[in-house]
């Protein structure tokens, strides 16, 4: 994936509910460029087999819900990306209709690495049926990984 999404805002955090911020390196040392893009454009940078790290917690606390929905809509329209790995340090969902449960589409996910599947019954069902690989780890491991990956070098 080219560039880096340093932070993706949701409607609750941002007065512009249909945009994401894409960060890339500038031409000079330490220079960064930030481009405002739609969620649809943001998910277009996700390719087959990529690993997607999603932050947030539970049923809506700092969860990029619009980004998750945009990814599902892209998959339903294009069947792309497929077989991605999803990593999130804690459970993301409200046990009904929010969170990563949107991504419970056959072929979209290859694996999920998280601390909890209970917030997303549709994902949990896919794991129980061996439709995806599912790994649950104590939340400290994935949280540390997130800090390590997202810290500028």
JSON list of C-alpha atoms in Angstrom, two decimals:
[
{"chain": "A", "resi": 1, "resn": "UNK", "atom": "CA", "xyz": [0.00, 0.00, 0.00]},
{"chain": "A", "resi": 2, "resn": "UNK", "atom": "CA", "xyz": [1.50, 3.32, -0.99]},
{"chain": "A", "resi": 3, "resn": "UNK", "atom": "CA", "xyz": [1.47, 6.13, 1.54]},
{"chain": "A", "resi": 4, "resn": "UNK", "atom": "CA", "xyz": [0.06, 5.81, 5.00]},
{"chain": "A", "resi": 5, "resn": "UNK", "atom": "CA", "xyz": [-3.30, 6.60, 6.51]},
{"chain": "A", "resi": 6, "resn": "UNK", "atom": "CA", "xyz": [-2.11, 8.16, 9.73]},
{"chain": "A", "resi": 7, "resn": "UNK", "atom": "CA", "xyz": [-5.61, 8.66, 11.06]},
{"chain": "A", "resi": 8, "resn": "UNK", "atom": "CA", "xyz": [-9.03, 8.15, 9.58]},
{"chain": "A", "resi": 9, "resn": "UNK", "atom": "CA", "xyz": [-11.76, 10.34, 11.02]},
{"chain": "A", "resi": 10, "resn": "UNK", "atom": "CA", "xyz": [-15.38, 9.41, 11.51]},
{"chain": "A", "resi": 11, "resn": "UNK", "atom": "CA", "xyz": [-18.38, 11.72, 11.36]},
{"chain": "A", "resi": 12, "resn": "UNK", "atom": "CA", "xyz": [-18.39, 12.12, 15.16]},
{"chain": "A", "resi": 13, "resn": "UNK", "atom": "CA", "xyz": [-14.84, 13.45, 15.15]},
{"chain": "A", "resi": 14, "resn": "UNK", "atom": "CA", "xyz": [-14.93, 15.43, 11.94]},
{"chain": "A", "resi": 15, "resn": "UNK", "atom": "CA", "xyz": [-17.42, 17.94, 10.56]},
{"chain": "A", "resi": 16, "resn": "UNK", "atom": "CA", "xyz": [-16.79, 16.46, 7.08]},
{"chain": "A", "resi": 17, "resn": "UNK", "atom": "CA", "xyz": [-18.30, 12.96, 7.41]},
{"chain": "A", "resi": 18, "resn": "UNK", "atom": "CA", "xyz": [-17.29, 11.59, 4.03]},
{"chain": "A", "resi": 19, "resn": "UNK", "atom": "CA", "xyz": [-13.54, 12.20, 4.02]},
{"chain": "A", "resi": 20, "resn": "UNK", "atom": "CA", "xyz": [-10.36, 10.56, 5.19]},
{"chain": "A", "resi": 21, "resn": "UNK", "atom": "CA", "xyz": [-6.87, 11.97, 5.48]},
{"chain": "A", "resi": 22, "resn": "UNK", "atom": "CA", "xyz": [-4.09, 10.31, 3.51]},
{"chain": "A", "resi": 23, "resn": "UNK", "atom": "CA", "xyz": [-0.54, 11.06, 4.58]},
{"chain": "A", "resi": 24, "resn": "UNK", "atom": "CA", "xyz": [2.53, 10.53, 2.42]},
{"chain": "A", "resi": 25, "resn": "UNK", "atom": "CA", "xyz": [6.16, 11.59, 2.47]},
{"chain": "A", "resi": 26, "resn": "UNK", "atom": "CA", "xyz": [7.01, 14.93, 0.96]},
{"chain": "A", "resi": 27, "resn": "UNK", "atom": "CA", "xyz": [9.98, 15.79, -1.20]},
{"chain": "A", "resi": 28, "resn": "UNK", "atom": "CA", "xyz": [12.15, 17.13, 1.62]},
{"chain": "A", "resi": 29, "resn": "UNK", "atom": "CA", "xyz": [13.47, 15.46, 4.78]},
{"chain": "A", "resi": 30, "resn": "UNK", "atom": "CA", "xyz": [10.74, 15.18, 7.40]},
{"chain": "A", "resi": 31, "resn": "UNK", "atom": "CA", "xyz": [8.19, 16.78, 5.07]},
{"chain": "A", "resi": 32, "resn": "UNK", "atom": "CA", "xyz": [4.72, 15.30, 5.00]},
{"chain": "A", "resi": 33, "resn": "UNK", "atom": "CA", "xyz": [1.82, 15.85, 2.63]},
{"chain": "A", "resi": 34, "resn": "UNK", "atom": "CA", "xyz": [-1.74, 15.37, 3.77]},
{"chain": "A", "resi": 35, "resn": "UNK", "atom": "CA", "xyz": [-4.47, 14.89, 1.22]},
{"chain": "A", "resi": 36, "resn": "UNK", "atom": "CA", "xyz": [-8.15, 14.88, 2.03]},
{"chain": "A", "resi": 37, "resn": "UNK", "atom": "CA", "xyz": [-9.91, 12.01, 0.24]},
{"chain": "A", "resi": 38, "resn": "UNK", "atom": "CA", "xyz": [-13.33, 10.39, 0.34]},
{"chain": "A", "resi": 39, "resn": "UNK", "atom": "CA", "xyz": [-13.77, 7.12, 2.21]},
{"chain": "A", "resi": 40, "resn": "UNK", "atom": "CA", "xyz": [-14.38, 5.51, -1.18]},
{"chain": "A", "resi": 41, "resn": "UNK", "atom": "CA", "xyz": [-10.98, 6.68, -2.41]},
{"chain": "A", "resi": 42, "resn": "UNK", "atom": "CA", "xyz": [-9.34, 5.65, 0.86]},
{"chain": "A", "resi": 43, "resn": "UNK", "atom": "CA", "xyz": [-10.55, 2.05, 0.53]},
{"chain": "A", "resi": 44, "resn": "UNK", "atom": "CA", "xyz": [-9.44, 1.98, -3.12]},
{"chain": "A", "resi": 45, "resn": "UNK", "atom": "CA", "xyz": [-5.85, 1.86, -1.82]},
{"chain": "A", "resi": 46, "resn": "UNK", "atom": "CA", "xyz": [-6.52, -1.47, -0.12]},
{"chain": "A", "resi": 47, "resn": "UNK", "atom": "CA", "xyz": [-5.42, -4.39, -2.32]},
{"chain": "A", "resi": 48, "resn": "UNK", "atom": "CA", "xyz": [-5.93, -8.15, -2.32]},
{"chain": "A", "resi": 49, "resn": "UNK", "atom": "CA", "xyz": [-4.04, -9.77, 0.54]},
{"chain": "A", "resi": 50, "resn": "UNK", "atom": "CA", "xyz": [-3.33, -6.51, 2.40]},
{"chain": "A", "resi": 51, "resn": "UNK", "atom": "CA", "xyz": [-3.39, -6.22, 6.17]},
{"chain": "A", "resi": 52, "resn": "UNK", "atom": "CA", "xyz": [-5.76, -3.60, 7.53]},
{"chain": "A", "resi": 53, "resn": "UNK", "atom": "CA", "xyz": [-5.31, -2.22, 11.05]},
{"chain": "A", "resi": 54, "resn": "UNK", "atom": "CA", "xyz": [-8.46, -0.68, 12.51]},
{"chain": "A", "resi": 55, "resn": "UNK", "atom": "CA", "xyz": [-8.55, 1.26, 15.77]},
{"chain": "A", "resi": 56, "resn": "UNK", "atom": "CA", "xyz": [-11.46, 1.97, 18.03]},
{"chain": "A", "resi": 57, "resn": "UNK", "atom": "CA", "xyz": [-13.27, 0.02, 20.69]},
{"chain": "A", "resi": 58, "resn": "UNK", "atom": "CA", "xyz": [-16.59, -1.68, 21.22]},
{"chain": "A", "resi": 59, "resn": "UNK", "atom": "CA", "xyz": [-19.73, -0.26, 19.67]},
{"chain": "A", "resi": 60, "resn": "UNK", "atom": "CA", "xyz": [-18.62, 3.07, 18.30]},
{"chain": "A", "resi": 61, "resn": "UNK", "atom": "CA", "xyz": [-15.84, 4.50, 20.47]},
{"chain": "A", "resi": 62, "resn": "UNK", "atom": "CA", "xyz": [-13.45, 6.04, 17.90]},
{"chain": "A", "resi": 63, "resn": "UNK", "atom": "CA", "xyz": [-14.42, 3.39, 15.34]},
{"chain": "A", "resi": 64, "resn": "UNK", "atom": "CA", "xyz": [-14.05, 4.44, 11.67]},
{"chain": "A", "resi": 65, "resn": "UNK", "atom": "CA", "xyz": [-17.55, 3.14, 10.87]},
{"chain": "A", "resi": 66, "resn": "UNK", "atom": "CA", "xyz": [-17.86, 5.01, 7.55]},
{"chain": "A", "resi": 67, "resn": "UNK", "atom": "CA", "xyz": [-14.54, 3.55, 6.38]},
{"chain": "A", "resi": 68, "resn": "UNK", "atom": "CA", "xyz": [-15.65, 0.02, 7.30]},
{"chain": "A", "resi": 69, "resn": "UNK", "atom": "CA", "xyz": [-18.94, 0.48, 5.46]},
{"chain": "A", "resi": 70, "resn": "UNK", "atom": "CA", "xyz": [-17.13, 1.92, 2.41]},
{"chain": "A", "resi": 71, "resn": "UNK", "atom": "CA", "xyz": [-14.87, -1.15, 2.33]},
{"chain": "A", "resi": 72, "resn": "UNK", "atom": "CA", "xyz": [-17.88, -3.47, 2.43]},
{"chain": "A", "resi": 73, "resn": "UNK", "atom": "CA", "xyz": [-19.62, -1.50, -0.34]},
{"chain": "A", "resi": 74, "resn": "UNK", "atom": "CA", "xyz": [-16.51, -1.66, -2.52]},
{"chain": "A", "resi": 75, "resn": "UNK", "atom": "CA", "xyz": [-16.26, -5.41, -2.00]},
{"chain": "A", "resi": 76, "resn": "UNK", "atom": "CA", "xyz": [-19.92, -5.97, -2.85]},
{"chain": "A", "resi": 77, "resn": "UNK", "atom": "CA", "xyz": [-19.55, -3.88, -6.00]},
{"chain": "A", "resi": 78, "resn": "UNK", "atom": "CA", "xyz": [-16.12, -5.05, -7.26]},
{"chain": "A", "resi": 79, "resn": "UNK", "atom": "CA", "xyz": [-15.31, -8.18, -5.21]},
{"chain": "A", "resi": 80, "resn": "UNK", "atom": "CA", "xyz": [-12.09, -6.35, -4.36]},
{"chain": "A", "resi": 81, "resn": "UNK", "atom": "CA", "xyz": [-10.10, -6.44, -2.19]},
{"chain": "A", "resi": 82, "resn": "UNK", "atom": "CA", "xyz": [-10.23, -10.07, -1.25]},
{"chain": "A", "resi": 83, "resn": "UNK", "atom": "CA", "xyz": [-8.54, -12.25, 1.36]},
{"chain": "A", "resi": 84, "resn": "UNK", "atom": "CA", "xyz": [-7.38, -9.37, 3.55]},
{"chain": "A", "resi": 85, "resn": "UNK", "atom": "CA", "xyz": [-6.09, -9.72, 7.09]},
{"chain": "A", "resi": 86, "resn": "UNK", "atom": "CA", "xyz": [-7.91, -7.58, 9.63]},
{"chain": "A", "resi": 87, "resn": "UNK", "atom": "CA", "xyz": [-6.13, -6.56, 12.82]},
{"chain": "A", "resi": 88, "resn": "UNK", "atom": "CA", "xyz": [-7.76, -4.68, 15.67]},
{"chain": "A", "resi": 89, "resn": "UNK", "atom": "CA", "xyz": [-6.57, -4.68, 19.28]},
{"chain": "A", "resi": 90, "resn": "UNK", "atom": "CA", "xyz": [-10.03, -4.91, 20.88]},
{"chain": "A", "resi": 91, "resn": "UNK", "atom": "CA", "xyz": [-13.49, -6.00, 19.78]},
{"chain": "A", "resi": 92, "resn": "UNK", "atom": "CA", "xyz": [-15.16, -3.61, 17.34]},
{"chain": "A", "resi": 93, "resn": "UNK", "atom": "CA", "xyz": [-18.91, -3.83, 17.06]},
{"chain": "A", "resi": 94, "resn": "UNK", "atom": "CA", "xyz": [-22.18, -3.44, 18.95]},
{"chain": "A", "resi": 95, "resn": "UNK", "atom": "CA", "xyz": [-23.25, -7.10, 18.67]},
{"chain": "A", "resi": 96, "resn": "UNK", "atom": "CA", "xyz": [-25.83, -6.08, 16.05]},
{"chain": "A", "resi": 97, "resn": "UNK", "atom": "CA", "xyz": [-25.08, -3.75, 13.16]},
{"chain": "A", "resi": 98, "resn": "UNK", "atom": "CA", "xyz": [-21.92, -1.73, 13.77]},
{"chain": "A", "resi": 99, "resn": "UNK", "atom": "CA", "xyz": [-18.22, -2.44, 13.49]},
{"chain": "A", "resi": 100, "resn": "UNK", "atom": "CA", "xyz": [-16.24, -5.09, 11.68]},
{"chain": "A", "resi": 101, "resn": "UNK", "atom": "CA", "xyz": [-19.31, -7.30, 11.31]},
{"chain": "A", "resi": 102, "resn": "UNK", "atom": "CA", "xyz": [-19.91, -5.31, 8.12]},
{"chain": "A", "resi": 103, "resn": "UNK", "atom": "CA", "xyz": [-16.90, -7.16, 6.68]},
{"chain": "A", "resi": 104, "resn": "UNK", "atom": "CA", "xyz": [-18.40, -10.64, 7.16]},
{"chain": "A", "resi": 105, "resn": "UNK", "atom": "CA", "xyz": [-18.62, -11.22, 3.42]},
{"chain": "A", "resi": 106, "resn": "UNK", "atom": "CA", "xyz": [-17.36, -14.55, 2.01]},
{"chain": "A", "resi": 107, "resn": "UNK", "atom": "CA", "xyz": [-14.01, -13.95, 0.33]},
{"chain": "A", "resi": 108, "resn": "UNK", "atom": "CA", "xyz": [-13.32, -10.48, 1.75]},
{"chain": "A", "resi": 109, "resn": "UNK", "atom": "CA", "xyz": [-11.44, -11.65, 4.84]},
{"chain": "A", "resi": 110, "resn": "UNK", "atom": "CA", "xyz": [-8.73, -14.26, 5.03]},
{"chain": "A", "resi": 111, "resn": "UNK", "atom": "CA", "xyz": [-7.98, -13.84, 8.71]},
{"chain": "A", "resi": 112, "resn": "UNK", "atom": "CA", "xyz": [-8.70, -11.70, 11.72]},
{"chain": "A", "resi": 113, "resn": "UNK", "atom": "CA", "xyz": [-6.38, -11.00, 14.64]},
{"chain": "A", "resi": 114, "resn": "UNK", "atom": "CA", "xyz": [-8.07, -9.39, 17.62]},
{"chain": "A", "resi": 115, "resn": "UNK", "atom": "CA", "xyz": [-8.57, -9.56, 21.37]},
{"chain": "A", "resi": 116, "resn": "UNK", "atom": "CA", "xyz": [-12.29, -10.31, 21.06]},
{"chain": "A", "resi": 117, "resn": "UNK", "atom": "CA", "xyz": [-14.75, -11.66, 18.53]},
{"chain": "A", "resi": 118, "resn": "UNK", "atom": "CA", "xyz": [-17.81, -11.31, 20.75]},
{"chain": "A", "resi": 119, "resn": "UNK", "atom": "CA", "xyz": [-18.66, -7.80, 19.50]},
{"chain": "A", "resi": 120, "resn": "UNK", "atom": "CA", "xyz": [-19.13, -9.07, 15.94]},
{"chain": "A", "resi": 121, "resn": "UNK", "atom": "CA", "xyz": [-21.35, -12.17, 15.84]},
{"chain": "A", "resi": 122, "resn": "UNK", "atom": "CA", "xyz": [-21.17, -12.41, 12.03]},
{"chain": "A", "resi": 123, "resn": "UNK", "atom": "CA", "xyz": [-17.34, -12.58, 12.15]},
{"chain": "A", "resi": 124, "resn": "UNK", "atom": "CA", "xyz": [-17.51, -15.02, 15.05]},
{"chain": "A", "resi": 125, "resn": "UNK", "atom": "CA", "xyz": [-19.80, -17.29, 13.00]},
{"chain": "A", "resi": 126, "resn": "UNK", "atom": "CA", "xyz": [-17.37, -17.21, 10.05]},
{"chain": "A", "resi": 127, "resn": "UNK", "atom": "CA", "xyz": [-14.56, -18.24, 12.41]},
{"chain": "A", "resi": 128, "resn": "UNK", "atom": "CA", "xyz": [-16.63, -21.07, 13.90]},
{"chain": "A", "resi": 129, "resn": "UNK", "atom": "CA", "xyz": [-17.33, -22.36, 10.37]},
{"chain": "A", "resi": 130, "resn": "UNK", "atom": "CA", "xyz": [-13.62, -22.12, 9.42]},
{"chain": "A", "resi": 131, "resn": "UNK", "atom": "CA", "xyz": [-14.52, -19.64, 6.67]},
{"chain": "A", "resi": 132, "resn": "UNK", "atom": "CA", "xyz": [-11.72, -17.40, 7.98]},
{"chain": "A", "resi": 133, "resn": "UNK", "atom": "CA", "xyz": [-8.68, -17.83, 10.19]},
{"chain": "A", "resi": 134, "resn": "UNK", "atom": "CA", "xyz": [-9.30, -16.21, 13.57]},
{"chain": "A", "resi": 135, "resn": "UNK", "atom": "CA", "xyz": [-6.76, -15.47, 16.27]},
{"chain": "A", "resi": 136, "resn": "UNK", "atom": "CA", "xyz": [-7.59, -13.95, 19.63]},
{"chain": "A", "resi": 137, "resn": "UNK", "atom": "CA", "xyz": [-4.72, -12.51, 21.64]},
{"chain": "A", "resi": 138, "resn": "UNK", "atom": "CA", "xyz": [-4.53, -10.54, 24.86]},
{"chain": "A", "resi": 139, "resn": "UNK", "atom": "CA", "xyz": [-5.18, -6.89, 23.89]},
{"chain": "A", "resi": 140, "resn": "UNK", "atom": "CA", "xyz": [-1.70, -5.72, 24.88]},
{"chain": "A", "resi": 141, "resn": "UNK", "atom": "CA", "xyz": [0.00, -7.51, 21.96]},
{"chain": "A", "resi": 142, "resn": "UNK", "atom": "CA", "xyz": [-2.08, -6.03, 19.13]},
{"chain": "A", "resi": 143, "resn": "UNK", "atom": "CA", "xyz": [-2.10, -2.62, 20.87]},
{"chain": "A", "resi": 144, "resn": "UNK", "atom": "CA", "xyz": [1.70, -2.63, 21.06]},
{"chain": "A", "resi": 145, "resn": "UNK", "atom": "CA", "xyz": [1.89, -3.68, 17.40]},
{"chain": "A", "resi": 146, "resn": "UNK", "atom": "CA", "xyz": [-0.40, -0.79, 16.45]},
{"chain": "A", "resi": 147, "resn": "UNK", "atom": "CA", "xyz": [1.82, 1.72, 18.27]},
{"chain": "A", "resi": 148, "resn": "UNK", "atom": "CA", "xyz": [4.93, 0.24, 16.66]},
{"chain": "A", "resi": 149, "resn": "UNK", "atom": "CA", "xyz": [3.51, 0.28, 13.11]},
{"chain": "A", "resi": 150, "resn": "UNK", "atom": "CA", "xyz": [1.97, 3.73, 13.35]},
{"chain": "A", "resi": 151, "resn": "UNK", "atom": "CA", "xyz": [4.92, 5.49, 14.97]},
{"chain": "A", "resi": 152, "resn": "UNK", "atom": "CA", "xyz": [6.87, 7.56, 12.44]},
{"chain": "A", "resi": 153, "resn": "UNK", "atom": "CA", "xyz": [10.45, 6.39, 12.03]}
]
